[in-house]
mmCIF file of C-alpha atoms and ligand atoms in Angstrom:
data_model
loop_
_atom_site.group_PDB
_atom_site.id
_atom_site.type_symbol
_atom_site.label_atom_id
_atom_site.label_comp_id
_atom_site.label_asym_id
_atom_site.label_seq_id
_atom_site.Cartn_x
_atom_site.Cartn_y
_atom_site.Cartn_z
ATOM 1 C CA UNK A 202 -87.709 10.665 -55.436
ATOM 2 C CA UNK A 203 -86.804 9.302 -52.052
ATOM 3 C CA UNK A 204 -83.426 10.039 -50.499
ATOM 4 C CA UNK A 205 -82.134 7.460 -48.041
ATOM 5 C CA UNK A 206 -79.038 8.117 -45.968
ATOM 6 C CA UNK A 207 -79.245 5.512 -43.235
ATOM 7 C CA UNK A 208 -78.220 1.891 -43.808
ATOM 8 C CA UNK A 209 -81.058 0.248 -41.824
ATOM 9 C CA UNK A 210 -83.612 2.369 -43.703
ATOM 10 C CA UNK A 211 -82.161 1.255 -47.036
ATOM 11 C CA UNK A 212 -82.196 -2.398 -45.970
ATOM 12 C CA UNK A 213 -85.763 -2.139 -44.719
ATOM 13 C CA UNK A 214 -86.918 -0.566 -48.001
ATOM 14 C CA UNK A 215 -85.070 -3.256 -49.982
ATOM 15 C CA UNK A 216 -86.651 -6.028 -47.874
ATOM 16 C CA UNK A 217 -90.065 -4.539 -48.473
ATOM 17 C CA UNK A 218 -89.603 -4.501 -52.261
ATOM 18 C CA UNK A 219 -88.262 -8.049 -52.169
ATOM 19 C CA UNK A 220 -91.245 -9.278 -50.161
ATOM 20 C CA UNK A 221 -93.581 -7.715 -52.722
ATOM 21 C CA UNK A 222 -91.471 -9.229 -55.546
ATOM 22 C CA UNK A 223 -90.771 -5.817 -57.050
ATOM 23 C CA UNK A 224 -87.667 -5.856 -59.285
ATOM 24 C CA UNK A 225 -85.087 -3.432 -58.077
ATOM 25 C CA UNK A 226 -82.118 -2.256 -60.150
ATOM 26 C CA UNK A 227 -79.032 -0.582 -58.695
ATOM 27 C CA UNK A 228 -76.806 1.996 -60.369
ATOM 28 C CA UNK A 229 -73.736 2.541 -58.160
ATOM 29 C CA UNK A 230 -72.021 5.915 -58.690
ATOM 30 C CA UNK A 231 -69.679 8.316 -56.968
ATOM 31 C CA UNK A 232 -71.775 11.280 -58.094
ATOM 32 C CA UNK A 233 -70.748 14.290 -60.199
ATOM 33 C CA UNK A 234 -73.280 12.836 -62.584
ATOM 34 C CA UNK A 235 -73.024 13.052 -66.355
ATOM 35 C CA UNK A 236 -74.722 11.382 -69.314
ATOM 36 C CA UNK A 237 -72.643 8.212 -68.813
ATOM 37 C CA UNK A 238 -74.252 7.668 -65.408
ATOM 38 C CA UNK A 239 -77.648 8.642 -66.774
ATOM 39 C CA UNK A 240 -77.375 6.052 -69.565
ATOM 40 C CA UNK A 241 -77.113 3.389 -66.848
ATOM 41 C CA UNK A 242 -80.233 4.794 -65.179
ATOM 42 C CA UNK A 243 -82.083 4.727 -68.488
ATOM 43 C CA UNK A 244 -81.208 1.081 -69.081
ATOM 44 C CA UNK A 245 -82.017 0.206 -65.468
ATOM 45 C CA UNK A 246 -85.461 1.773 -65.753
ATOM 46 C CA UNK A 247 -86.330 -0.280 -68.826
ATOM 47 C CA UNK A 248 -85.533 -3.518 -67.004
ATOM 48 C CA UNK A 249 -86.679 -2.921 -63.413
ATOM 49 C CA UNK A 250 -89.668 -1.456 -61.598
ATOM 50 C CA UNK A 251 -87.585 0.496 -59.088
ATOM 51 C CA UNK A 252 -84.252 2.205 -59.787
ATOM 52 C CA UNK A 253 -81.908 2.891 -56.891
ATOM 53 C CA UNK A 254 -78.876 5.069 -57.513
ATOM 54 C CA UNK A 255 -76.163 5.069 -54.892
ATOM 55 C CA UNK A 256 -74.178 8.282 -54.583
ATOM 56 C CA UNK A 257 -71.117 7.618 -52.494
ATOM 57 C CA UNK A 258 -67.552 8.810 -52.984
ATOM 58 C CA UNK A 259 -65.983 5.660 -51.637
ATOM 59 C CA UNK A 260 -62.842 6.524 -49.658
ATOM 60 C CA UNK A 261 -61.721 2.882 -49.636
ATOM 61 C CA UNK A 262 -61.017 2.818 -53.361
ATOM 62 C CA UNK A 263 -58.746 5.861 -53.325
ATOM 63 C CA UNK A 264 -55.148 5.025 -52.561
ATOM 64 C CA UNK A 265 -52.943 7.367 -50.500
ATOM 65 C CA UNK A 266 -51.960 10.384 -52.605
ATOM 66 C CA UNK A 267 -54.901 9.960 -54.988
ATOM 67 C CA UNK A 268 -57.634 12.530 -55.628
ATOM 68 C CA UNK A 269 -60.191 11.680 -52.912
ATOM 69 C CA UNK A 270 -60.242 15.272 -51.636
ATOM 70 C CA UNK A 271 -60.396 16.900 -55.059
ATOM 71 C CA UNK A 272 -62.858 14.368 -56.500
ATOM 72 C CA UNK A 273 -65.761 16.493 -57.811
ATOM 73 C CA UNK A 274 -68.809 16.645 -55.546
ATOM 74 C CA UNK A 275 -71.937 18.242 -57.023
ATOM 75 C CA UNK A 276 -74.638 16.989 -54.648
ATOM 76 C CA UNK A 277 -77.521 19.361 -55.393
ATOM 77 C CA UNK A 278 -77.045 19.146 -59.162
ATOM 78 C CA UNK A 279 -76.829 15.345 -58.875
ATOM 79 C CA UNK A 280 -80.179 15.233 -57.111
ATOM 80 C CA UNK A 281 -81.801 17.280 -59.864
ATOM 81 C CA UNK A 282 -80.311 15.093 -62.596
ATOM 82 C CA UNK A 283 -81.267 11.872 -60.808
ATOM 83 C CA UNK A 284 -84.818 13.051 -60.312
ATOM 84 C CA UNK A 285 -85.159 14.192 -63.935
ATOM 85 C CA UNK A 286 -83.783 10.814 -65.098
ATOM 86 C CA UNK A 287 -86.470 8.978 -63.136
ATOM 87 C CA UNK A 288 -84.414 7.544 -60.272
ATOM 88 C CA UNK A 289 -86.785 6.312 -57.538
ATOM 89 C CA UNK A 290 -84.361 6.175 -54.621
ATOM 90 C CA UNK A 291 -81.034 7.919 -54.097
ATOM 91 C CA UNK A 292 -78.989 6.049 -51.524
ATOM 92 C CA UNK A 293 -76.436 8.414 -50.015
ATOM 93 C CA UNK A 294 -74.729 6.828 -47.007
ATOM 94 C CA UNK A 295 -72.008 8.538 -44.994
ATOM 95 C CA UNK A 296 -68.471 7.162 -44.955
ATOM 96 C CA UNK A 297 -68.734 6.829 -41.161
ATOM 97 C CA UNK A 298 -71.784 4.574 -41.430
ATOM 98 C CA UNK A 299 -70.287 2.521 -44.262
ATOM 99 C CA UNK A 300 -66.928 1.983 -42.585
ATOM 100 C CA UNK A 301 -67.075 1.300 -38.880
ATOM 101 C CA UNK A 302 -63.842 1.919 -36.976
ATOM 102 C CA UNK A 303 -63.592 -1.762 -35.963
ATOM 103 C CA UNK A 304 -64.171 -3.252 -39.409
ATOM 104 C CA UNK A 305 -61.945 -6.200 -40.352
ATOM 105 C CA UNK A 306 -63.411 -7.544 -43.560
ATOM 106 C CA UNK A 307 -62.651 -6.863 -47.213
ATOM 107 C CA UNK A 308 -63.284 -8.653 -50.478
ATOM 108 C CA UNK A 309 -60.539 -9.303 -52.988
ATOM 109 C CA UNK A 310 -60.672 -10.716 -56.487
ATOM 110 C CA UNK A 311 -57.131 -11.932 -56.619
ATOM 111 C CA UNK A 312 -56.068 -12.479 -60.222
ATOM 112 C CA UNK A 313 -57.990 -10.023 -62.425
ATOM 113 C CA UNK A 314 -56.913 -7.119 -60.221
ATOM 114 C CA UNK A 315 -53.226 -7.731 -60.918
ATOM 115 C CA UNK A 316 -53.333 -6.005 -64.291
ATOM 116 C CA UNK A 317 -54.075 -2.560 -65.793
ATOM 117 C CA UNK A 318 -55.357 -0.258 -63.015
ATOM 118 C CA UNK A 319 -54.307 -2.913 -60.502
ATOM 119 C CA UNK A 320 -50.704 -2.106 -61.392
ATOM 120 C CA UNK A 321 -50.934 1.666 -61.630
ATOM 121 C CA UNK A 322 -53.345 2.221 -58.712
ATOM 122 C CA UNK A 323 -52.520 -0.991 -56.854
ATOM 123 C CA UNK A 324 -54.723 -3.968 -56.023
ATOM 124 C CA UNK A 325 -55.927 -2.040 -52.961
ATOM 125 C CA UNK A 326 -58.034 0.094 -55.287
ATOM 126 C CA UNK A 327 -60.028 -2.935 -56.379
ATOM 127 C CA UNK A 328 -60.300 -4.246 -52.829
ATOM 128 C CA UNK A 329 -62.011 -0.918 -52.114
ATOM 129 C CA UNK A 330 -64.276 -1.329 -55.127
ATOM 130 C CA UNK A 331 -65.332 -4.938 -54.553
ATOM 131 C CA UNK A 332 -65.832 -4.392 -50.841
ATOM 132 C CA UNK A 333 -68.102 -1.391 -51.351
ATOM 133 C CA UNK A 334 -70.045 -3.053 -54.171
ATOM 134 C CA UNK A 335 -70.585 -6.164 -52.037
ATOM 135 C CA UNK A 336 -71.812 -3.941 -49.199
ATOM 136 C CA UNK A 337 -74.142 -2.087 -51.586
ATOM 137 C CA UNK A 338 -75.514 -5.413 -52.825
ATOM 138 C CA UNK A 339 -76.222 -6.440 -49.231
ATOM 139 C CA UNK A 340 -77.833 -3.099 -48.422
ATOM 140 C CA UNK A 341 -79.937 -2.703 -51.574
ATOM 141 C CA UNK A 342 -80.565 -6.362 -52.583
ATOM 142 C CA UNK A 343 -80.850 -5.500 -56.264
ATOM 143 C CA UNK A 344 -82.015 -8.012 -58.835
ATOM 144 C CA UNK A 345 -79.754 -6.289 -61.396
ATOM 145 C CA UNK A 346 -76.838 -3.863 -61.128
ATOM 146 C CA UNK A 347 -75.586 -1.569 -63.879
ATOM 147 C CA UNK A 348 -71.955 -0.740 -64.633
ATOM 148 C CA UNK A 349 -70.210 1.089 -67.479
ATOM 149 C CA UNK A 350 -67.785 -0.422 -69.974
ATOM 150 C CA UNK A 351 -65.813 2.792 -69.394
ATOM 151 C CA UNK A 352 -64.390 1.006 -66.315
ATOM 152 C CA UNK A 353 -63.894 -2.246 -68.198
ATOM 153 C CA UNK A 354 -61.683 -3.898 -65.588
ATOM 154 C CA UNK A 355 -64.073 -2.957 -62.796
ATOM 155 C CA UNK A 356 -66.938 -4.619 -64.681
ATOM 156 C CA UNK A 357 -64.944 -7.837 -65.207
ATOM 157 C CA UNK A 358 -63.794 -7.884 -61.583
ATOM 158 C CA UNK A 359 -67.326 -7.388 -60.250
ATOM 159 C CA UNK A 360 -68.679 -10.051 -62.566
ATOM 160 C CA UNK A 361 -66.064 -12.461 -61.139
ATOM 161 C CA UNK A 362 -66.952 -11.537 -57.558
ATOM 162 C CA UNK A 363 -70.654 -12.095 -58.212
ATOM 163 C CA UNK A 364 -69.993 -15.540 -59.647
ATOM 164 C CA UNK A 365 -67.451 -16.543 -56.995
ATOM 165 C CA UNK A 366 -69.585 -15.395 -54.044
ATOM 166 C CA UNK A 367 -72.998 -16.350 -55.489
ATOM 167 C CA UNK A 368 -74.523 -12.910 -55.267
ATOM 168 C CA UNK A 369 -78.068 -13.205 -56.669
ATOM 169 C CA UNK A 370 -77.495 -10.159 -58.882
ATOM 170 C CA UNK A 371 -77.356 -9.892 -62.651
ATOM 171 C CA UNK A 372 -74.549 -7.598 -63.788
ATOM 172 C CA UNK A 373 -75.412 -5.461 -66.814
ATOM 173 C CA UNK A 374 -72.540 -3.684 -68.575
ATOM 174 C CA UNK A 375 -73.496 -0.614 -70.623
ATOM 175 C CA UNK A 376 -71.589 1.087 -73.486
ATOM 176 C CA UNK A 377 -69.236 4.035 -73.025
ATOM 177 C CA UNK A 378 -70.918 7.418 -73.480
ATOM 178 C CA UNK A 379 -68.676 10.041 -75.056
ATOM 179 C CA UNK A 380 -68.542 13.790 -75.522
ATOM 180 C CA UNK A 381 -69.137 15.059 -79.075
ATOM 181 C CA UNK A 382 -65.386 14.961 -79.812
ATOM 182 C CA UNK A 383 -65.028 11.368 -78.552
ATOM 183 C CA UNK A 384 -63.677 11.971 -75.037
ATOM 184 C CA UNK A 385 -65.155 9.366 -72.681
ATOM 185 C CA UNK A 386 -67.409 11.117 -70.189
ATOM 186 C CA UNK A 387 -65.958 11.085 -66.699
ATOM 187 C CA UNK A 388 -66.575 12.979 -63.487
ATOM 188 C CA UNK A 389 -62.853 13.785 -63.503
ATOM 189 C CA UNK A 390 -63.182 15.686 -66.820
ATOM 190 C CA UNK A 391 -64.502 18.548 -64.683
ATOM 191 C CA UNK A 392 -61.046 18.914 -63.181
ATOM 192 C CA UNK A 393 -59.398 19.550 -66.578
ATOM 193 C CA UNK A 394 -58.502 23.160 -67.301
ATOM 194 C CA UNK A 395 -60.175 24.549 -70.446
ATOM 195 C CA UNK A 396 -56.732 24.957 -72.022
ATOM 196 C CA UNK A 397 -55.799 21.295 -71.644
ATOM 197 C CA UNK A 398 -59.271 19.780 -72.113
ATOM 198 C CA UNK A 399 -58.880 19.273 -75.926
ATOM 199 C CA UNK A 400 -55.567 17.486 -75.369
ATOM 200 C CA UNK A 401 -57.210 14.907 -73.108
ATOM 201 C CA UNK A 402 -58.370 13.322 -76.371
ATOM 202 C CA UNK A 403 -54.871 11.911 -76.924
ATOM 203 C CA UNK A 404 -55.712 8.558 -75.305
ATOM 204 C CA UNK A 405 -58.845 8.163 -77.396
ATOM 205 C CA UNK A 406 -56.808 8.980 -80.517
ATOM 206 C CA UNK A 407 -54.236 6.344 -79.641
ATOM 207 C CA UNK A 408 -56.930 3.724 -79.083
ATOM 208 C CA UNK A 409 -58.672 4.654 -82.346
ATOM 209 C CA UNK A 410 -55.347 4.382 -84.175
ATOM 210 C CA UNK A 411 -54.941 0.849 -82.778
ATOM 211 C CA UNK A 412 -58.415 -0.049 -83.930
ATOM 212 C CA UNK A 413 -57.797 1.422 -87.406
ATOM 213 C CA UNK A 414 -54.512 -0.452 -87.799
ATOM 214 C CA UNK A 415 -56.253 -3.657 -86.779
ATOM 215 C CA UNK A 416 -58.933 -2.959 -89.352
ATOM 216 C CA UNK A 417 -56.188 -2.665 -91.963
ATOM 217 C CA UNK A 418 -54.879 -6.095 -90.986
ATOM 218 C CA UNK A 419 -52.183 -5.415 -88.373
ATOM 219 C CA UNK A 420 -52.620 -8.081 -85.711
ATOM 220 C CA UNK A 421 -49.226 -7.994 -83.986
ATOM 221 C CA UNK A 422 -49.934 -6.566 -80.533
ATOM 222 C CA UNK A 423 -46.428 -5.196 -80.106
ATOM 223 C CA UNK A 424 -46.581 -3.255 -83.364
ATOM 224 C CA UNK A 425 -50.019 -1.915 -82.474
ATOM 225 C CA UNK A 426 -48.801 -0.964 -79.004
ATOM 226 C CA UNK A 427 -45.769 0.934 -80.324
ATOM 227 C CA UNK A 428 -47.785 2.994 -82.786
ATOM 228 C CA UNK A 429 -50.513 3.715 -80.243
ATOM 229 C CA UNK A 430 -48.000 4.817 -77.613
ATOM 230 C CA UNK A 431 -46.199 7.035 -80.096
ATOM 231 C CA UNK A 432 -49.496 8.661 -81.066
ATOM 232 C CA UNK A 433 -50.460 9.376 -77.457
ATOM 233 C CA UNK A 434 -47.043 10.705 -76.491
ATOM 234 C CA UNK A 435 -46.971 13.183 -79.387
ATOM 235 C CA UNK A 436 -48.398 15.631 -76.895
ATOM 236 C CA UNK A 437 -45.853 16.389 -74.205
ATOM 237 C CA UNK A 438 -48.605 17.355 -71.742
ATOM 238 C CA UNK A 439 -49.486 13.650 -71.520
ATOM 239 C CA UNK A 440 -48.005 10.977 -69.314
ATOM 240 C CA UNK A 441 -48.986 7.407 -70.087
ATOM 241 C CA UNK A 442 -49.892 5.493 -66.948
ATOM 242 C CA UNK A 443 -50.418 2.310 -68.915
ATOM 243 C CA UNK A 444 -51.497 1.032 -72.298
ATOM 244 C CA UNK A 445 -52.282 -2.634 -72.872
ATOM 245 C CA UNK A 446 -53.849 -4.921 -75.430
ATOM 246 C CA UNK A 447 -55.378 -7.705 -73.361
ATOM 247 C CA UNK A 448 -57.855 -10.542 -73.400
ATOM 248 C CA UNK A 449 -61.203 -9.104 -72.226
ATOM 249 C CA UNK A 450 -61.679 -12.199 -70.073
ATOM 250 C CA UNK A 451 -58.304 -12.691 -68.375
ATOM 251 C CA UNK A 452 -56.987 -9.106 -68.787
ATOM 252 C CA UNK A 453 -53.602 -10.558 -69.692
ATOM 253 C CA UNK A 454 -51.578 -9.181 -72.589
ATOM 254 C CA UNK A 455 -52.020 -10.895 -75.936
ATOM 255 C CA UNK A 456 -49.280 -11.235 -78.534
ATOM 256 C CA UNK A 457 -51.530 -11.540 -81.544
ATOM 257 C CA UNK A 458 -55.027 -10.183 -82.041
ATOM 258 C CA UNK A 459 -56.937 -13.198 -83.324
ATOM 259 C CA UNK A 460 -60.066 -12.674 -81.223
ATOM 260 C CA UNK A 461 -61.741 -9.827 -79.324
ATOM 261 C CA UNK A 462 -59.235 -7.769 -77.330
ATOM 262 C CA UNK A 463 -59.528 -4.926 -74.911
ATOM 263 C CA UNK A 464 -57.264 -2.013 -75.815
ATOM 264 C CA UNK A 465 -57.139 -0.124 -72.544
ATOM 265 C CA UNK A 466 -55.163 2.845 -71.337
ATOM 266 C CA UNK A 467 -54.761 5.403 -68.599
ATOM 267 C CA UNK A 468 -53.102 8.793 -68.978
ATOM 268 C CA UNK A 469 -52.343 11.721 -66.763
ATOM 269 C CA UNK A 470 -52.877 15.233 -68.011
ATOM 270 C CA UNK A 471 -53.060 18.401 -65.984
ATOM 271 C CA UNK A 472 -52.860 16.361 -62.762
ATOM 272 C CA UNK A 473 -55.955 14.385 -63.789
ATOM 273 C CA UNK A 474 -55.942 10.651 -64.435
ATOM 274 C CA UNK A 475 -58.218 9.503 -67.255
ATOM 275 C CA UNK A 476 -58.970 6.015 -68.557
ATOM 276 C CA UNK A 477 -60.559 4.755 -71.751
ATOM 277 C CA UNK A 478 -60.761 1.552 -73.768
ATOM 278 C CA UNK A 479 -61.946 -0.050 -76.972
ATOM 279 C CA UNK A 480 -63.226 -3.607 -77.288
ATOM 280 C CA UNK A 481 -62.362 -4.826 -80.772
ATOM 281 C CA UNK A 482 -61.355 -7.911 -82.741
ATOM 282 C CA UNK A 483 -59.942 -8.629 -86.206
ATOM 283 C CA UNK A 484 -63.500 -8.426 -87.568
ATOM 284 C CA UNK A 485 -64.534 -5.279 -85.668
ATOM 285 C CA UNK A 486 -66.694 -3.773 -84.353
ATOM 286 C CA UNK A 487 -65.211 -0.678 -85.985
ATOM 287 C CA UNK A 488 -67.463 1.831 -84.276
ATOM 288 C CA UNK A 489 -68.218 2.486 -80.620
HETATM 289 P P1 LIG B 27 -68.263 6.540 -61.172
HETATM 290 O O1 LIG B 27 -69.237 7.510 -60.601
HETATM 291 O O2 LIG B 27 -67.198 7.170 -62.002
HETATM 292 O O3 LIG B 27 -67.762 5.536 -60.169
HETATM 293 O O4 LIG B 27 -69.098 5.677 -62.223
HETATM 294 C C1 LIG B 27 -70.268 5.016 -61.860
HETATM 295 C C2 LIG B 27 -70.658 4.079 -62.968
HETATM 296 O O5 LIG B 27 -70.863 4.810 -64.173
HETATM 297 C C3 LIG B 27 -69.572 3.036 -63.280
HETATM 298 O O6 LIG B 27 -70.169 1.790 -63.537
HETATM 299 C C4 LIG B 27 -68.931 3.600 -64.502
HETATM 300 O O7 LIG B 27 -68.331 2.616 -65.331
HETATM 301 C C5 LIG B 27 -70.098 4.234 -65.197
HETATM 302 N N1 LIG B 27 -69.629 5.264 -66.139
HETATM 303 C C6 LIG B 27 -68.784 6.278 -65.862
HETATM 304 N N2 LIG B 27 -68.519 6.982 -66.979
HETATM 305 C C7 LIG B 27 -69.218 6.389 -67.980
HETATM 306 C C8 LIG B 27 -69.343 6.641 -69.384
HETATM 307 N N3 LIG B 27 -68.704 7.643 -69.988
HETATM 308 N N4 LIG B 27 -70.141 5.822 -70.099
HETATM 309 C C9 LIG B 27 -70.782 4.784 -69.501
HETATM 310 N N5 LIG B 27 -70.693 4.500 -68.196
HETATM 311 C C10 LIG B 27 -69.927 5.278 -67.442
#
C-alpha cells in the first residue's frame, strides 16, 4: 500500500492512472476507521482497479466549538485496517497543504444545506464538506467516489454538487453498517463512555419506532414525529439536536408519508453528537 502525503504527488499518480485508463475509486474518510468505512472500500474494490482512501480530518467542516480537537485519531491502526482491506493508496494530506493561508474559494450547495445538520451545525459545515470533496476530486481524479448513507444529507449534497459543477465522478452511496445492537457505526462512538454507550441507541429506537408505526399504517408525519421524539427523550441523558421526516430528494419536511421519506435525527449524549437515519416509505423497506 502506498502512502501519499503531498498534493503534487497525488495529482501526478492520478494523472498516470488516467493516462493508462485505469479506473480509480475514491473513499474519502476522516480516519478512526471502522467497518462502515471498510464497507465502502469493499464496494470500491469490486468496481475499480485502484482504490484510494483519503484520511484527512478536515478542519473546515468543524464549526467553532465543535469537536475538531477531540475527534478520534488512530493513524497507525487506520493504516493496518486500510492495508488489510486492500486499499492501494492512502492519501493523507496535511491541513497546511490543503488550506493555504491566502485561499479565497469555497463551494456551497445553497438549498439542500439549509435543513437537518445545516440548521444544527450551520451551513458552514457543508461548505467545509463540499469544498474539501471538490478538492479531493481534483487531486485524485476518481472515476467513482463512495459515500455512506449514514451521512444521508452529505450524500445528497455531494450528488447535487457533482451534477451542478459537472464533476466527471459517479457517486456511489452505500448502506449504513451497524453494531450488533443496531447503533450506527461512527468514529465518534469511541468517545462514548462505557456507561452511556448502551443509551446511545435511543435515536435508533426512535427511528425504528417511526418505521414500525408507518408499517402499521400511520402516515401522518406529525403523529410519527411526536411518538418518535417521546421515545428518544425517555432517557434523560439524551438531548435531541433535531428529528425530521423529510423528502430524501429535497430534504424538506413532509406532512404525509405517501412516498419514500428520510427519517433523520441527531442527538447529543455524553458530550458526543451522533446522527442516524432510516429511508422508508409506506410500503417499506422494513429492514435496514
Ligand atoms: P467519516 O470518516 O465519518 O467522514 O466517514 C467517511 C465516509 O464513511 C462517509 O461517506 C460516511 O458516510 C461513511 N460512513 C461512516 N459511518 C458509516 C457507517 N456506519 N456505515 C456506512 N458508511 C459510513
